[in-house]
mmCIF file of C-alpha atoms in Angstrom:
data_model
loop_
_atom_site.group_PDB
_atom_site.id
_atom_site.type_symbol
_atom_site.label_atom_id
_atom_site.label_comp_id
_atom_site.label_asym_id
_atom_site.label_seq_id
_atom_site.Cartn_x
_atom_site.Cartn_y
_atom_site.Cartn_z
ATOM 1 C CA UNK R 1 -31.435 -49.468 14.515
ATOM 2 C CA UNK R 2 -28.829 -48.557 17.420
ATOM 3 C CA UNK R 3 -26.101 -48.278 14.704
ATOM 4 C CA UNK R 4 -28.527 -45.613 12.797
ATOM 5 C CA UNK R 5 -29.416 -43.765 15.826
ATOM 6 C CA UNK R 6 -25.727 -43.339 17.131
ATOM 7 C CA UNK R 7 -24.509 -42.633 13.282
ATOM 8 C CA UNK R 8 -26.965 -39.700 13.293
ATOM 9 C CA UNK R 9 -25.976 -38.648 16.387
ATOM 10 C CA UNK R 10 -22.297 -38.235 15.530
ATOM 11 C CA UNK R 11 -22.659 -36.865 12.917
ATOM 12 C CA UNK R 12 -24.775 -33.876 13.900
ATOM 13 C CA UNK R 13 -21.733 -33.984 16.695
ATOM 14 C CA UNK R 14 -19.290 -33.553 13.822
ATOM 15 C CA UNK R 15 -21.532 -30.290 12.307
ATOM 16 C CA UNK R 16 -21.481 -28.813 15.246
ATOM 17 C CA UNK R 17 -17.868 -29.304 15.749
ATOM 18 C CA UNK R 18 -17.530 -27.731 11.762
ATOM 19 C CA UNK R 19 -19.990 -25.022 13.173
ATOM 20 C CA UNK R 20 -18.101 -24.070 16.378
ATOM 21 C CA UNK R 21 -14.815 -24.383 14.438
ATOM 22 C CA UNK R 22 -14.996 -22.684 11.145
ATOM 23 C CA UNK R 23 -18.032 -20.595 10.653
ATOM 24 C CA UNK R 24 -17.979 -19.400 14.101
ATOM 25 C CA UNK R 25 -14.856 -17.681 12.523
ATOM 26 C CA UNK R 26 -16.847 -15.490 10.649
ATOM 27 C CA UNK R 27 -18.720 -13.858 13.455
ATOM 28 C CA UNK R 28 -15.623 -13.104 15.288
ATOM 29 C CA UNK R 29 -14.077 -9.353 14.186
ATOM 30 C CA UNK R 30 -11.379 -9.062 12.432
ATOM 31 C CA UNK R 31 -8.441 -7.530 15.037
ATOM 32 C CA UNK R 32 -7.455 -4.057 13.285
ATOM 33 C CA UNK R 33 -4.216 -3.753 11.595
ATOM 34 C CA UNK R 34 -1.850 -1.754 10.247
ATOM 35 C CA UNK R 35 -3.552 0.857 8.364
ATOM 36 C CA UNK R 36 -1.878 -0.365 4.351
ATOM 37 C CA UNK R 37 -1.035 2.635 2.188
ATOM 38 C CA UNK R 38 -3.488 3.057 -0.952
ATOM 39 C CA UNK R 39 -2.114 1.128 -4.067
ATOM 40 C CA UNK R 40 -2.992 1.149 -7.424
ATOM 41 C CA UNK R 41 -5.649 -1.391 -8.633
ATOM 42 C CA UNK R 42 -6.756 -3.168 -11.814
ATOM 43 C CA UNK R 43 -10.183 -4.716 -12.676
ATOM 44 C CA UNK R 44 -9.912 -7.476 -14.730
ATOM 45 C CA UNK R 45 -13.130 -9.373 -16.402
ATOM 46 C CA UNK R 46 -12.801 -11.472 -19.315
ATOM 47 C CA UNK R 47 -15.765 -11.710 -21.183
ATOM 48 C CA UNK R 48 -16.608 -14.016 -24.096
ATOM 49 C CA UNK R 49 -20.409 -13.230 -25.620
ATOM 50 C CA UNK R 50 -21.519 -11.336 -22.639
ATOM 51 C CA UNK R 51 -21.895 -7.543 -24.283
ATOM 52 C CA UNK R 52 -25.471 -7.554 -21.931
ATOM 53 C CA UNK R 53 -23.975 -7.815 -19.390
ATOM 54 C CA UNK R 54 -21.196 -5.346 -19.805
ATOM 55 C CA UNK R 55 -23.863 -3.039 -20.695
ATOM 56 C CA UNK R 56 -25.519 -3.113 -17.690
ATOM 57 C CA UNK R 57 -22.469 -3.251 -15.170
ATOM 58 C CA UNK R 58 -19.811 -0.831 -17.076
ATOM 59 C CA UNK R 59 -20.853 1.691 -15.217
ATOM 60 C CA UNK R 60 -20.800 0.040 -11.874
ATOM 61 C CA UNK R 61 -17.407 -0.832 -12.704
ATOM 62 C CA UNK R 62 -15.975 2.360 -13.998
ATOM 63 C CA UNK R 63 -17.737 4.407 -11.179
ATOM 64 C CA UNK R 64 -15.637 3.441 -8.018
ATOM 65 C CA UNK R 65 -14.780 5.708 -5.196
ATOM 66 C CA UNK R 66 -10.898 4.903 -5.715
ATOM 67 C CA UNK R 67 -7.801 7.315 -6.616
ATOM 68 C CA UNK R 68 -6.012 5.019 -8.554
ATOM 69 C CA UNK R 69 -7.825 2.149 -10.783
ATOM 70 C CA UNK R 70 -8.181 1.082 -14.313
ATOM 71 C CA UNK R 71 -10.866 -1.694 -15.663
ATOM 72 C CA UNK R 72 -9.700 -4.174 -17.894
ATOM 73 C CA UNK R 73 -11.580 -6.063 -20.270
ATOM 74 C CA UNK R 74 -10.358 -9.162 -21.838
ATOM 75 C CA UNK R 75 -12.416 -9.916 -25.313
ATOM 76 C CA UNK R 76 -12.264 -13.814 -25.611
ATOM 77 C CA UNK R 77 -13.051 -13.820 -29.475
ATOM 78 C CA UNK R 78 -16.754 -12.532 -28.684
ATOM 79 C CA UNK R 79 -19.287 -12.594 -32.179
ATOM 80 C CA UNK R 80 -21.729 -10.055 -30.459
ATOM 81 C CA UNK R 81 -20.366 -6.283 -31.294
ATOM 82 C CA UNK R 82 -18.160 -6.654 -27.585
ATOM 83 C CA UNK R 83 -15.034 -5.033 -29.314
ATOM 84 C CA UNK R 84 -16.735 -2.190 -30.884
ATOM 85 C CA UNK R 85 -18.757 -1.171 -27.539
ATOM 86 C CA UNK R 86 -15.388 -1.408 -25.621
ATOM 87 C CA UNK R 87 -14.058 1.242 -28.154
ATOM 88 C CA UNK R 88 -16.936 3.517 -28.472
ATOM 89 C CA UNK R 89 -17.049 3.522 -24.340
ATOM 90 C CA UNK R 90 -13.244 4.518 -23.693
ATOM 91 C CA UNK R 91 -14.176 8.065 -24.495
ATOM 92 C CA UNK R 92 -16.565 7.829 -21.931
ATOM 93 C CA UNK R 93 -14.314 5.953 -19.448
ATOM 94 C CA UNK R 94 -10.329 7.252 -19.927
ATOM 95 C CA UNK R 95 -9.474 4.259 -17.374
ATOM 96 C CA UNK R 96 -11.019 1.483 -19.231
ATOM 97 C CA UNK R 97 -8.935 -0.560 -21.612
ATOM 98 C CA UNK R 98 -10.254 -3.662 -23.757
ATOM 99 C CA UNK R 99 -7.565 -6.276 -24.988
ATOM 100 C CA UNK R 100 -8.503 -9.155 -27.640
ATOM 101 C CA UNK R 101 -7.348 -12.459 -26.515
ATOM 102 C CA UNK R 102 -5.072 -13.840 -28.833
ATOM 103 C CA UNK R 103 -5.948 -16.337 -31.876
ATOM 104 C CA UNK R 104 -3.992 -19.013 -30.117
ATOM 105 C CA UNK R 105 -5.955 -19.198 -27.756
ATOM 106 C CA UNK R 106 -9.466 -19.488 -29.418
ATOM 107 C CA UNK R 107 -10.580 -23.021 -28.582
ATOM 108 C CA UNK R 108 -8.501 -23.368 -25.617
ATOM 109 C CA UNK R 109 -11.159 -24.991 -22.938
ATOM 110 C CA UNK R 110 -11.823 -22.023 -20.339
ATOM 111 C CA UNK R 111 -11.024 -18.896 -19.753
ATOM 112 C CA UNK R 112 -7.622 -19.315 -18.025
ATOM 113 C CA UNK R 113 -5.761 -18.512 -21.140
ATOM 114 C CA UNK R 114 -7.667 -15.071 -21.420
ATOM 115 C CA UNK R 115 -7.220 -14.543 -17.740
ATOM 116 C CA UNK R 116 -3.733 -15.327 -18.054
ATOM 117 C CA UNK R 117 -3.330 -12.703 -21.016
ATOM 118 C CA UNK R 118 -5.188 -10.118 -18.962
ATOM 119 C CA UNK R 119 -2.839 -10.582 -16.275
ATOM 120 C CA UNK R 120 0.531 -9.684 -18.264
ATOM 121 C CA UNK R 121 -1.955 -6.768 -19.968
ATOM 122 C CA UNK R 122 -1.842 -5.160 -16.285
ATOM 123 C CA UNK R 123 0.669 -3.255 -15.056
ATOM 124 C CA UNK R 124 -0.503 -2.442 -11.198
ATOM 125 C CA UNK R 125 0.515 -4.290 -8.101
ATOM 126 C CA UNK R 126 -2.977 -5.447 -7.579
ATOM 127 C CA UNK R 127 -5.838 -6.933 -9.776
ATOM 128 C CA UNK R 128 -9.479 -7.297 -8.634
ATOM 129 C CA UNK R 129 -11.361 -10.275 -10.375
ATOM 130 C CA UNK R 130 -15.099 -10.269 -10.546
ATOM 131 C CA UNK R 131 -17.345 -11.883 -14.194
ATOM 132 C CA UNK R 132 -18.997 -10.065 -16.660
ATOM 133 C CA UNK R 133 -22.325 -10.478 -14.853
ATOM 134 C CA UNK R 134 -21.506 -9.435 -11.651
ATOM 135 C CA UNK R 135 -22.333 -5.897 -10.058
ATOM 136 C CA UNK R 136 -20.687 -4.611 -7.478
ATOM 137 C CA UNK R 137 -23.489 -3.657 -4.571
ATOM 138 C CA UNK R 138 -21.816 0.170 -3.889
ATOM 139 C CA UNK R 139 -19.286 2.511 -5.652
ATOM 140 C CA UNK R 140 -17.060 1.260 -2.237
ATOM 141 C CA UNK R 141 -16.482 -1.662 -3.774
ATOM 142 C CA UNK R 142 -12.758 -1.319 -4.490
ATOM 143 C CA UNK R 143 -11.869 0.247 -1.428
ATOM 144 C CA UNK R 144 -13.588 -1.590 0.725
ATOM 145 C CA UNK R 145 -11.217 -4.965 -0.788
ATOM 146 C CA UNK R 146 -8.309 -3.064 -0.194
ATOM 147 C CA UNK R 147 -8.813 -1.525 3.510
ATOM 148 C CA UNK R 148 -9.671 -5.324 4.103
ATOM 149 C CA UNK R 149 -5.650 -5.854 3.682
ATOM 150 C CA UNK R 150 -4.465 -5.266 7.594
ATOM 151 C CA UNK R 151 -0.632 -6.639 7.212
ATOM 152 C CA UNK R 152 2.218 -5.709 4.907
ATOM 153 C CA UNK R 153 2.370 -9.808 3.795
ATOM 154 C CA UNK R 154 -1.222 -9.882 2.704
ATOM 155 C CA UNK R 155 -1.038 -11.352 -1.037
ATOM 156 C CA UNK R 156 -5.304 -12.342 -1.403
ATOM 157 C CA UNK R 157 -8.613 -10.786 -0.315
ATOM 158 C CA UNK R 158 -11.493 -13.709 -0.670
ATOM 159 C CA UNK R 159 -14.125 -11.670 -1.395
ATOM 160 C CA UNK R 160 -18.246 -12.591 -1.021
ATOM 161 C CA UNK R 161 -20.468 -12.528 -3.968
ATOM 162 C CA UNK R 162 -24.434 -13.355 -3.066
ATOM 163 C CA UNK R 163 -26.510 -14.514 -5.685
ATOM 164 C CA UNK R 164 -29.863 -12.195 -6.276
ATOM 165 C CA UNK R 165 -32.687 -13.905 -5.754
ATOM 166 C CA UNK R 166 -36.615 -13.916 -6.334
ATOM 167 C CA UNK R 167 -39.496 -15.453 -3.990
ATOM 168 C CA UNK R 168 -39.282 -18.436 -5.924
ATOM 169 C CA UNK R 169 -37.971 -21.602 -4.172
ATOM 170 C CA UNK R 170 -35.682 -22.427 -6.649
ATOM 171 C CA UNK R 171 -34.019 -19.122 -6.485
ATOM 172 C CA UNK R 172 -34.192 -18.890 -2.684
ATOM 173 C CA UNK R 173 -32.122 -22.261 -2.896
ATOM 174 C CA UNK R 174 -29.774 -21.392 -5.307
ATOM 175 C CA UNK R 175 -28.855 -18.498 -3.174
ATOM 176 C CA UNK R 176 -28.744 -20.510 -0.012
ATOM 177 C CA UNK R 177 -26.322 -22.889 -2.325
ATOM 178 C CA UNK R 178 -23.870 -20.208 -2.681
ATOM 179 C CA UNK R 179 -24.203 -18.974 0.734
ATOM 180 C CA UNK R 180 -23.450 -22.449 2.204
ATOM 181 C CA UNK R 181 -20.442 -22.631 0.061
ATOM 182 C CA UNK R 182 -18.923 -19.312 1.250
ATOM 183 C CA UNK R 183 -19.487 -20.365 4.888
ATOM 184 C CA UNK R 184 -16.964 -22.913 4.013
ATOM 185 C CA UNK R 185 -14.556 -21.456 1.951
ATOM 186 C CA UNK R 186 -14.481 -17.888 4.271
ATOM 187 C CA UNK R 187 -14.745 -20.046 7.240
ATOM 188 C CA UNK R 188 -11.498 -22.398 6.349
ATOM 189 C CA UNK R 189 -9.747 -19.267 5.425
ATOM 190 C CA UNK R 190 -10.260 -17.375 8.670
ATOM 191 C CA UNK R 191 -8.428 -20.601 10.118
ATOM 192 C CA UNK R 192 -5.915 -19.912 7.699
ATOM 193 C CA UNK R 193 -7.051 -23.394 5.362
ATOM 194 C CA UNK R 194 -7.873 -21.130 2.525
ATOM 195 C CA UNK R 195 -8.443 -23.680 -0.416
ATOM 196 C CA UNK R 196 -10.631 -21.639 -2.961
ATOM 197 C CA UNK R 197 -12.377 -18.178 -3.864
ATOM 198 C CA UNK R 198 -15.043 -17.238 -6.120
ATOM 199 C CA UNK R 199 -13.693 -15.254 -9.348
ATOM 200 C CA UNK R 200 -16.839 -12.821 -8.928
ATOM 201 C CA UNK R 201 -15.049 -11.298 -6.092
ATOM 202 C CA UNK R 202 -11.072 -11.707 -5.581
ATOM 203 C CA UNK R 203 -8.290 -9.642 -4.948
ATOM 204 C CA UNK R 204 -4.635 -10.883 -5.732
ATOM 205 C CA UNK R 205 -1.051 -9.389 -6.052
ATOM 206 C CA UNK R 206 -0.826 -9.206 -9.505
ATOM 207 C CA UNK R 207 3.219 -11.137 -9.452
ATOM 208 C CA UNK R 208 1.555 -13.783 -7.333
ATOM 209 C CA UNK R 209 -1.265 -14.505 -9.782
ATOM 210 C CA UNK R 210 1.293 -14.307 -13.123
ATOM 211 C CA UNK R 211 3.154 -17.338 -11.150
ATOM 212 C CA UNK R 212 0.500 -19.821 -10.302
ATOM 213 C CA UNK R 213 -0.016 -23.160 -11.911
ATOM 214 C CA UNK R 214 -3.612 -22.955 -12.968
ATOM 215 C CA UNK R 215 -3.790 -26.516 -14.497
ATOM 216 C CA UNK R 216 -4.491 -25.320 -18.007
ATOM 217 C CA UNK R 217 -5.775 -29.428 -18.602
ATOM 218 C CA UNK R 218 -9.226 -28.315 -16.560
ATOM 219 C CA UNK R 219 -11.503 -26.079 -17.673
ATOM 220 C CA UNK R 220 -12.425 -24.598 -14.452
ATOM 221 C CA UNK R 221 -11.153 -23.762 -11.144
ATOM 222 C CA UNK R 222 -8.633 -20.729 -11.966
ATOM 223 C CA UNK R 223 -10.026 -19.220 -8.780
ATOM 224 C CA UNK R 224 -9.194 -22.015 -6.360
ATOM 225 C CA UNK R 225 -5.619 -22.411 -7.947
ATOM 226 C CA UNK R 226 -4.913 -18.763 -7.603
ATOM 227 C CA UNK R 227 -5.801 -19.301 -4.046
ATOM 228 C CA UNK R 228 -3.780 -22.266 -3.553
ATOM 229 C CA UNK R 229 -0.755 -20.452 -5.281
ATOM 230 C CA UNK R 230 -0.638 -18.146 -1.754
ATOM 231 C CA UNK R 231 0.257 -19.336 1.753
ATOM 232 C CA UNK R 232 -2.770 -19.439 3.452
ATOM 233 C CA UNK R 233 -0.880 -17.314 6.322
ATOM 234 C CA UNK R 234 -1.173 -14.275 3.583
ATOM 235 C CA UNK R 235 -4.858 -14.691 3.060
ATOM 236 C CA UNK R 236 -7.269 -12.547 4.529
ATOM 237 C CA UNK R 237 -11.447 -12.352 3.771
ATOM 238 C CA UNK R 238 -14.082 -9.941 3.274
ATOM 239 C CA UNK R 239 -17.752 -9.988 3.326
ATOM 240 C CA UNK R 240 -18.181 -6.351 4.255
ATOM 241 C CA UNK R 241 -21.567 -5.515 2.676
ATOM 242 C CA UNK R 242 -20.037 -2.595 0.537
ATOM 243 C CA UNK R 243 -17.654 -4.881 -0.773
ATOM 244 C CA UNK R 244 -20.050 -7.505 -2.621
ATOM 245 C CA UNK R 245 -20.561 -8.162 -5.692
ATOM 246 C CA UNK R 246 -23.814 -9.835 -7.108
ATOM 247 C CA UNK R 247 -25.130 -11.790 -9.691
ATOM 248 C CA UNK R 248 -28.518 -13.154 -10.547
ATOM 249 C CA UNK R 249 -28.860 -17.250 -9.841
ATOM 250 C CA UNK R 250 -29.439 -19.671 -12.667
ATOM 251 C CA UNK R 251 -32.192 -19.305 -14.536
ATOM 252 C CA UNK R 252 -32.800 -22.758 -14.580
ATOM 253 C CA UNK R 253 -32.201 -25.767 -12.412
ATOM 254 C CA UNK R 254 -30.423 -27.044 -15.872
ATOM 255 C CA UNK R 255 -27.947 -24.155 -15.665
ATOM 256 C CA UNK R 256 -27.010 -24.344 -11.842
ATOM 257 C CA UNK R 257 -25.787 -28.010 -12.913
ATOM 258 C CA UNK R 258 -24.126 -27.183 -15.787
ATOM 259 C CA UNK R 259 -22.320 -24.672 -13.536
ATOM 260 C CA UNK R 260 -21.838 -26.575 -10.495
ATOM 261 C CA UNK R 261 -20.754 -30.096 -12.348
ATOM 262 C CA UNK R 262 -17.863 -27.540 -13.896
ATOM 263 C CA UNK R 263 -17.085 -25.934 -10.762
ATOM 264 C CA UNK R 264 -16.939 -29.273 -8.367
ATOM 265 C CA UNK R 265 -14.279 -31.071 -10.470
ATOM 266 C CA UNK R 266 -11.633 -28.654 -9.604
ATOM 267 C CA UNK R 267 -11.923 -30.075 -6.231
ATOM 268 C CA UNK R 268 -10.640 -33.366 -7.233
ATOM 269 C CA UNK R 269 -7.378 -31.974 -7.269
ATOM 270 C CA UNK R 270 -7.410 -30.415 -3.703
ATOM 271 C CA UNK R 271 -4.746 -31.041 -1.231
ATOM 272 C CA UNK R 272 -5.773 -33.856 0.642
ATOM 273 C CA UNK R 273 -6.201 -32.515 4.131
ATOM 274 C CA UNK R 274 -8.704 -30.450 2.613
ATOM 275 C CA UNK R 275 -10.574 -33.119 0.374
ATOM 276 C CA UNK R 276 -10.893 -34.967 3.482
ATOM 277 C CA UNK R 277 -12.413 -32.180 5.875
ATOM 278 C CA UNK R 278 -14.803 -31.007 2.637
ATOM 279 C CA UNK R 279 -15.577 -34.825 2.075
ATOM 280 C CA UNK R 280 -16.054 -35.269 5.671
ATOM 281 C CA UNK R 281 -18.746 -32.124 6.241
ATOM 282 C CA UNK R 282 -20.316 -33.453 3.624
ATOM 283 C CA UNK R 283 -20.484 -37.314 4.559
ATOM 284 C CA UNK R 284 -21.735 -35.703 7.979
ATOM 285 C CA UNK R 285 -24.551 -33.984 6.272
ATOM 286 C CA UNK R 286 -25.844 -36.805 4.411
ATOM 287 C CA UNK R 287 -26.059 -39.123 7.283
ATOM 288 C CA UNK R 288 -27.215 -36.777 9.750
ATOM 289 C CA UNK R 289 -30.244 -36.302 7.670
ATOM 290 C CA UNK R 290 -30.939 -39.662 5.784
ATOM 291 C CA UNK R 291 -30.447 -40.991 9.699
ATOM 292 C CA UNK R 292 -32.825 -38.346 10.585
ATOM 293 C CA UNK R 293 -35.667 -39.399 8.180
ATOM 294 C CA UNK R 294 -34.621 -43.337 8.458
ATOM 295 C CA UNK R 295 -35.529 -42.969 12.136
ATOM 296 C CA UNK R 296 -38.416 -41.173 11.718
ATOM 297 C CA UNK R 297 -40.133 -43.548 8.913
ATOM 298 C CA UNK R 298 -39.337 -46.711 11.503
ATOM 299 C CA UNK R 299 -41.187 -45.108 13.913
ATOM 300 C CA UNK R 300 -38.554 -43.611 16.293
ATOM 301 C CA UNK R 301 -39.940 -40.016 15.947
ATOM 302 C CA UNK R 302 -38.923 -38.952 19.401
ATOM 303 C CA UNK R 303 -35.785 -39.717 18.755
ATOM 304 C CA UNK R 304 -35.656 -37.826 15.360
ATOM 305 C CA UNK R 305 -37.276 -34.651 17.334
ATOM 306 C CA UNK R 306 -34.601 -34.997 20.291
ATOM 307 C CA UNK R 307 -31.573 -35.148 17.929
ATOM 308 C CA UNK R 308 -32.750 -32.510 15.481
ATOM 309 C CA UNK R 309 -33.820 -30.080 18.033
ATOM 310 C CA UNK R 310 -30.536 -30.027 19.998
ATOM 311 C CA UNK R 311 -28.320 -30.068 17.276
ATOM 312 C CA UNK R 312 -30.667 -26.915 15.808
ATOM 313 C CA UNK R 313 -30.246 -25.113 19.417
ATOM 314 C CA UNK R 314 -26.707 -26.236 19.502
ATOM 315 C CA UNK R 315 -25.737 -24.057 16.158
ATOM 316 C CA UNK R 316 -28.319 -21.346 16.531
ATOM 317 C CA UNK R 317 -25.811 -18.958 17.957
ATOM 318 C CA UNK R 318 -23.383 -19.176 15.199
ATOM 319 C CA UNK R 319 -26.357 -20.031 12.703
ATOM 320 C CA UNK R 320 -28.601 -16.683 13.426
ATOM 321 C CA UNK R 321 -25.528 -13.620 13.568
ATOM 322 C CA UNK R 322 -24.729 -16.062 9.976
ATOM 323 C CA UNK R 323 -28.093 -15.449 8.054
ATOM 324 C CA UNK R 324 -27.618 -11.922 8.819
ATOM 325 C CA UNK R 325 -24.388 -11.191 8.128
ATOM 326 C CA UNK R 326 -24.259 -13.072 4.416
ATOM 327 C CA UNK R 327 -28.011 -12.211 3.495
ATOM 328 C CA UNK R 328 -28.498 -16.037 3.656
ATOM 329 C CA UNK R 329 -32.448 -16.029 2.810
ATOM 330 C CA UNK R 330 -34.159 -16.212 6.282
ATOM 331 C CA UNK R 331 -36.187 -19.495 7.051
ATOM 332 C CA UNK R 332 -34.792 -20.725 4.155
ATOM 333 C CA UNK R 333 -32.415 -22.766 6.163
ATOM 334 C CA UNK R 334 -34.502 -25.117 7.283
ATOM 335 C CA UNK R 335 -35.387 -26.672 4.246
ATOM 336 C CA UNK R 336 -32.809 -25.963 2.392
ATOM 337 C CA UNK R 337 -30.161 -27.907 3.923
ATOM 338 C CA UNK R 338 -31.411 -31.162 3.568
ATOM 339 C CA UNK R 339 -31.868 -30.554 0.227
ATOM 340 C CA UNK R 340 -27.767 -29.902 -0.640
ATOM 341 C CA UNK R 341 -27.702 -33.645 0.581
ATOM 342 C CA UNK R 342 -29.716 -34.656 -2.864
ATOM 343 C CA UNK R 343 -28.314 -31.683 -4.767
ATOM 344 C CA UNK R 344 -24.349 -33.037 -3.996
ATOM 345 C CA UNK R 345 -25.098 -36.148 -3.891
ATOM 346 C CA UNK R 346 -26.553 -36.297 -7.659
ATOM 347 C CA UNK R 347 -23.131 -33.841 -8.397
ATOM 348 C CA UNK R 348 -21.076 -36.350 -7.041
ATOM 349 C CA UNK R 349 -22.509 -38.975 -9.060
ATOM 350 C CA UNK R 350 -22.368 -36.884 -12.532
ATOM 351 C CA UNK R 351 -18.438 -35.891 -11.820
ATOM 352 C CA UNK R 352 -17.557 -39.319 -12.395
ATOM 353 C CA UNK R 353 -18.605 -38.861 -15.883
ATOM 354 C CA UNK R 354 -17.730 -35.523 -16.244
ATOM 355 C CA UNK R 355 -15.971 -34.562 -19.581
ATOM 356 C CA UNK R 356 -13.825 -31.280 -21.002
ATOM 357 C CA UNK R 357 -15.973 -28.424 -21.304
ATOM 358 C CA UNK R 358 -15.560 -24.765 -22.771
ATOM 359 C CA UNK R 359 -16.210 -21.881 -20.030
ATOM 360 C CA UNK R 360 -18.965 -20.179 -22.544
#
């Protein structure tokens, strides 16, 4: 029982420490920089059988506060009228252009062919990545991703992009899901580790993305290997709340794994340092709570009350300026957490088995 008790306790040491270290980052402000000169911008979004969606977020898109911008729509061989509403809505929008994706790349697995097309489509110095369903919260959107730039060797904005959610606890976790994950990624990148961003909301010279090695073998992960294609010193973040973009969560728990079995196996081929620290936060988690609830169900509940209490106090002051900052559902926290420890646990278990799959 003494190896379970001190087990839990280091590893609630070892949160704290990733608390203190990395998402503490995020409540620190950003030193002002040189004030960057306005440069022109493209929006890309490939879209493959997504026409709703573009429906409802064209106009979001095409209605930014920004001098110079055009929005760029790749057609991955879509079957529900995409091409034709593209056309019809360029009279409309004189800055929108729609490409179809090339026949060669039909049954490619992924979108990184289409994004790759896009990407030699666009002839601006930088392109803005966000999906098909994702709204931007305000018409700032653009600038507020490009004032986020503060030195003349910035090459990558990470970008945050919330998930909307309903009272409904599986909602509420969904979006505490993403939320977690952003702590980690914007936290490592503040500390200039950046290993990944979310393609809902990323800015990126547009040279720099045409010469990254996106690992055209994997489905997924584009994102993270655009990110990786930049030294980390040239990476900056932004979770502004003008400059967020958001999409509805999962409508199923069946979808979320779908999406997250994809998403996780990209991180396979991480650089090591980072595999470790991500494996390590995670290893911390699990036994910090399975400790927690072994102590508890052998009758050491003091002990479970001590060590959860202090670590709780411990990270309050990064925790609380957190749930504010990133809209992370409030009170959700508590019970949320412990549940990422089932949730990536069962992910971990499924990547082992995890086979090709198409991106729509």
């Amino acid at each position: 029982m003494a190896m379970i008790l001190w087990a839990t306790i280091g590893s609630g040491l070892i949160l704290v420490g990733y608390y203190y270290y990395y998402f503490k980052a995020l409540n620190q402000p950003i030193a002002p920089g040189e004030k960057m000169e306005t440069e022109p911008v493209a929006l890309l979004i490939c879209v493959k059988n997504g026409i709703e969606e573009v429906r409802q977020n064209l106009s979001s898109w095409c209605e930014q506060e920004y001098p110079d911008y055009e929005v760029v729509i790749i057609d991955d061989h879509s079957t529900d009228g995409l091409c034709t509403y593209l056309q019809e809505m360029q009279d409309s929008y004189p800055h929108l252009s729609s490409y179809n994706a090339p026949v060669g790349i039909k049954d490619l697995p992924g979108k990184k062919a289409a994004l790759q097309y896009g990407l030699q489509q666009i002839k601006k110095p930088w392109v803005l990545m966000t999906d098909a369903d994702c709204r931007p919260a305000t018409r700032f959107w653009i600038r507020e991703m490009m004032d986020a730039r503060t030195r003349p060797t910035s090459q990558c904005i990470l970008g945050y992009s919330p998930l909307e959610r309903t009272s409904a606890l599986q909602s509420r976790w969904m979006a505490f899901e993403t939320s977690w994950v952003a702590l980690q990624y914007l936290g490592f990148a503040r500390q200039r580790e950046a290993y990944m961003g979310v393609g809902r909301n990323l800015l990126i010279l547009r040279d720099v993305a045409l010469a990254a090695d996106l690992h055209p073998e994997m489905a997924s992960g584009d994102d993270d290997f655009l990110v990786q294609a930049v030294d980390p010193k040239n990476i900056e973040v932004c979770f502004h709340q003008q400059a967020w973009t958001r999409t509805l969560a999962p409508e199923s728990w069946a979808s979320w794994w779908k999406r997250k079995t994809r998403h996780s196996q990209t991180a396979l081929i991480y650089p090591g340092k980072i595999r470790l620290k991500l494996a390590l936060i995670s290893a911390s988690l699990g036994i910090y709570y399975l400790g927690l609830i072994t102590l508890l169900l052998t009758w050491h509940g003091w002990w479970t009350v001590m060590i959860w209490i202090l670590c709780t106090l411990t990270v309050l002051p990064v925790r609380y300026p957190l749930i504010r900052k990133l809209e992370i559902p409030r009170y959700t926290w508590w019970w949320a957490e412990p549940l990422l420890v089932l949730a990536y646990g069962l992910v971990g278990l499924r990547m082992l088995f995890q086979s090709r799959k198409t991106w729509n």
